[in-house]
Short mmCIF file of C-alpha atoms in Angstrom, two decimals:
data_model
loop_
_atom_site.label_atom_id
_atom_site.label_comp_id
_atom_site.label_asym_id
_atom_site.label_seq_id
_atom_site.Cartn_x
_atom_site.Cartn_y
_atom_site.Cartn_z
CA MET A 1 11.54 -32.24 2.95
CA GLU A 2 7.50 -31.17 1.01
CA ALA A 3 5.72 -32.25 3.71
CA GLY A 4 8.09 -29.37 6.39
CA ARG A 5 7.20 -26.91 3.62
CA SER A 6 3.72 -27.33 3.18
CA VAL A 7 2.86 -27.06 7.19
CA ARG A 8 5.05 -24.33 7.02
CA ARG A 9 3.08 -22.57 4.40
CA GLU A 10 -0.03 -23.88 6.62
CA LEU A 11 1.09 -21.50 10.08
CA TYR A 12 2.05 -18.84 7.40
CA VAL A 13 -1.15 -18.60 5.96
CA SER A 14 -2.99 -19.48 9.67
CA LYS A 15 -1.06 -16.41 11.05
CA ALA A 16 -2.11 -14.65 8.68
CA GLN A 17 -5.61 -14.78 9.13
CA GLU A 18 -5.41 -14.58 12.39
CA GLU A 19 -3.82 -11.52 12.49
CA LEU A 20 -5.78 -10.11 9.22
CA GLY A 21 -9.34 -11.11 11.25
CA SER A 22 -8.35 -9.02 14.12
CA LEU A 23 -7.84 -6.10 12.63
CA ALA A 24 -10.90 -6.03 10.42
CA GLU A 25 -12.14 -6.58 13.53
CA ARG A 26 -11.02 -3.61 14.83
CA GLY A 27 -12.32 -1.61 11.55
CA VAL A 28 -9.14 -2.47 9.36
CA ILE A 29 -10.60 -2.49 5.92
CA THR A 30 -7.59 -4.49 3.22
CA ALA A 31 -8.41 -5.99 -0.50
CA GLY A 32 -6.02 -8.20 -2.27
CA ASN A 33 -3.15 -10.45 -2.15
CA ALA A 34 -2.48 -10.09 1.49
CA PHE A 35 0.83 -11.40 0.81
CA SER A 36 1.88 -8.90 -2.06
CA SER A 37 5.05 -6.90 -2.37
CA VAL A 38 3.02 -4.08 -2.97
CA LEU A 39 0.18 -2.41 -0.62
CA PHE A 40 -1.80 0.77 -1.76
CA VAL A 41 -2.88 2.94 0.74
CA LYS A 42 -5.58 4.82 0.17
CA GLY A 43 -7.90 7.38 1.65
CA GLU A 44 -9.79 9.37 -0.20
CA LEU A 45 -12.96 6.57 -0.48
CA SER A 46 -14.64 7.01 -3.66
CA GLU A 47 -19.14 6.42 -3.52
CA ASP A 48 -18.67 3.30 -4.43
CA GLU A 49 -16.00 2.19 -1.39
CA GLN A 50 -17.88 4.36 0.95
CA ALA A 51 -21.15 2.76 0.57
CA GLY A 52 -19.11 -1.02 0.70
CA ALA A 53 -17.21 -1.52 -2.83
CA ARG A 54 -13.84 -3.07 -1.87
CA PRO A 55 -10.91 -0.87 -1.82
CA LEU A 56 -9.69 -0.46 -5.28
CA SER A 57 -12.32 -1.43 -7.16
CA GLY A 58 -12.78 1.28 -8.63
CA ALA A 59 -11.06 2.72 -12.92
CA ASP A 60 -8.28 3.36 -10.06
CA GLY A 61 -7.76 -0.29 -8.47
CA LYS A 62 -7.73 -1.06 -12.59
CA ALA A 63 -5.06 1.41 -13.37
CA LEU A 64 -3.35 0.72 -10.85
CA ARG A 65 -2.93 -2.93 -11.70
CA ALA A 66 -2.78 -2.48 -15.05
CA ALA A 67 0.53 -0.08 -13.98
CA LEU A 68 1.91 -2.94 -12.40
CA SER A 69 1.45 -5.69 -14.89
CA ALA A 70 3.39 -3.57 -17.22
CA LEU A 71 5.83 -2.87 -14.78
CA GLY A 72 6.56 -6.58 -14.69
CA TYR A 73 3.94 -7.75 -11.49
CA ALA A 74 2.68 -10.49 -11.19
CA PRO A 75 -1.53 -9.81 -11.77
CA GLU A 76 -1.90 -11.29 -7.87
CA ASP A 77 1.03 -9.15 -6.30
CA TRP A 78 -0.89 -6.69 -4.55
CA CYS A 79 -3.25 -5.23 -1.10
CA ALA A 80 -4.60 -2.93 -0.39
CA LEU A 81 -5.40 -0.93 2.98
CA LEU A 82 -8.35 1.78 3.66
CA SER A 83 -6.37 4.25 5.98
CA VAL A 84 -10.33 5.49 7.11
CA THR A 85 -12.90 3.52 8.15
CA ARG A 86 -16.10 4.08 5.16
CA ASP A 87 -16.92 6.62 6.93
CA GLY A 88 -13.91 8.57 6.63
CA PHE A 89 -11.96 8.47 9.84
CA PRO A 90 -8.53 8.11 10.51
CA ILE A 91 -8.34 4.52 11.48
CA GLY A 92 -5.27 5.74 13.91
CA SER A 93 -1.76 5.95 13.32
CA GLU A 94 -1.49 2.10 15.86
CA LEU A 95 -3.62 0.25 14.18
CA PHE A 96 -2.10 1.50 10.97
CA ARG A 97 0.66 0.44 11.52
CA GLU A 98 -0.04 -2.63 12.80
CA ALA A 99 -2.19 -3.54 9.45
CA ILE A 100 0.77 -2.47 7.33
CA ALA A 101 3.10 -5.21 9.86
CA ALA A 102 1.05 -7.73 9.28
CA LEU A 103 0.82 -7.05 5.56
CA ASP A 104 5.08 -6.60 5.17
CA PRO A 105 4.94 -5.28 2.09
CA ALA A 106 8.07 -4.30 0.40
CA THR A 107 6.82 -1.16 -1.57
CA LEU A 108 4.01 1.14 0.16
CA VAL A 109 2.20 3.42 -2.63
CA ALA A 110 -0.45 6.02 -0.50
CA CYS A 111 -2.99 7.25 -3.60
CA ASP A 112 -3.15 10.31 -2.35
CA GLU A 113 -3.16 12.87 0.13
CA ALA A 114 -5.62 11.78 3.15
CA ALA A 115 -3.35 8.18 2.75
CA ALA A 116 -0.07 10.12 3.13
CA GLN A 117 -0.52 11.92 5.93
CA SER A 118 -1.75 8.44 7.81
CA VAL A 119 1.95 7.59 6.34
CA ARG A 120 3.36 10.60 7.69
CA GLU A 121 1.79 9.94 11.04
CA ALA A 122 2.54 7.63 11.45
CA TYR A 123 6.55 6.84 10.86
CA ALA A 124 7.41 10.22 11.61
CA GLU A 125 9.91 9.26 13.60
CA GLN A 126 11.18 7.26 10.91
CA LEU A 127 10.64 9.83 7.82
CA SER A 128 12.31 12.60 10.16
CA GLN A 129 15.44 10.25 10.13
CA LEU A 130 16.07 11.33 6.05
CA SER A 131 18.47 13.63 4.97
CA ASP A 132 16.58 13.89 2.06
CA PHE A 133 13.27 16.72 2.78
CA ASP A 134 12.13 15.47 -0.06
CA GLU A 135 12.06 12.02 1.62
CA ALA A 136 11.04 13.35 4.65
CA LEU A 137 7.94 14.94 3.56
CA LEU A 138 6.70 12.28 1.74
CA THR A 139 6.56 14.77 -1.87
CA PRO A 140 4.75 13.33 -4.09
CA GLY A 141 7.28 11.12 -6.72
CA LYS A 142 9.81 11.01 -4.68
CA VAL A 143 10.60 7.26 -2.94
CA SER A 144 11.41 6.93 0.54
CA ARG A 145 13.12 3.90 2.76
CA VAL A 146 11.36 3.18 6.05
CA LEU A 147 12.00 0.69 7.20
CA GLY A 148 12.98 -1.34 4.85
CA MET A 149 10.39 -0.30 2.55
CA ARG A 150 9.81 1.66 -0.66
CA VAL A 151 7.22 4.23 -0.21
CA MET A 152 5.72 6.63 -2.36
CA ASN A 153 2.75 9.29 -2.83
CA LEU A 154 1.15 9.02 -5.85
CA GLY A 155 0.24 12.42 -4.84
CA GLY A 156 -4.28 12.21 -5.76
CA PHE A 157 -4.11 9.00 -7.89
CA ALA A 158 -8.10 8.78 -8.78
CA ALA A 159 -8.06 12.30 -9.68
CA ALA A 160 -5.61 11.48 -12.10
CA LEU A 161 -7.65 9.57 -13.95
CA SER A 162 -9.83 12.33 -15.60
CA ASP A 163 -7.12 14.50 -16.65
CA ALA A 164 -4.61 13.06 -20.13
CA HIS A 165 -1.27 14.87 -18.48
CA GLN A 166 -1.89 13.84 -15.08
CA LYS A 167 -2.31 9.93 -15.93
CA GLN A 168 1.12 10.34 -17.40
CA VAL A 169 2.67 12.35 -14.18
CA MET A 170 0.97 9.04 -12.56
CA TRP A 171 2.59 6.28 -15.12
CA ALA A 172 5.76 8.32 -14.92
CA ARG A 173 5.82 7.98 -11.06
CA LEU A 174 4.76 3.72 -10.63
CA LYS A 175 8.10 3.52 -12.96
CA ARG A 176 9.66 4.49 -9.99
CA LEU A 177 8.60 1.45 -8.41
CA PRO A 178 9.60 -2.01 -10.56
CA PRO A 179 9.79 -5.18 -9.45
CA LEU A 180 12.41 -5.86 -6.85
CA GLY A 181 12.79 -9.77 -7.47
CA ALA A 182 13.43 -13.11 -6.20
CA PRO A 183 14.54 -12.21 -1.73
CA TYR A 184 17.36 -14.66 -2.42
#
């Protein structure tokens, strides 16, 4: 039985490596654990990220990982995806959707307005079918359900770190996304 699990695990890893390698060749930039339940999407890059630093390797990433830990997520249960190239150009809706499908998160968090706009464009049809107007627009702080994912627009996480009140607003928003638990 254990041998079968090991073979299956290797197949999953191989498939993920192939998909992520293909995405990287086409300009998609990711960081973190590709098998995690939480995907942070970022579209407004810091100077370090523009210069080649890994996504969410700065203060915003540290704060997001600390928030996840405080909510009960495992330390490795996050992945980051840039919705833009290092030059700040959007990667395109089709490629963006493909990247999200490959990562298959249970929860997608748009960290800023540029990321939220990429989500809106990529999932316009699904968002238009939501009955709650604020959820359909990805109003910051609202939790939407899109193709089985919880989706939230934080509304400028990195910028909020310099303001004590805005940090509290971000924390209140993140608390709406507790771990979902085991799927079995």
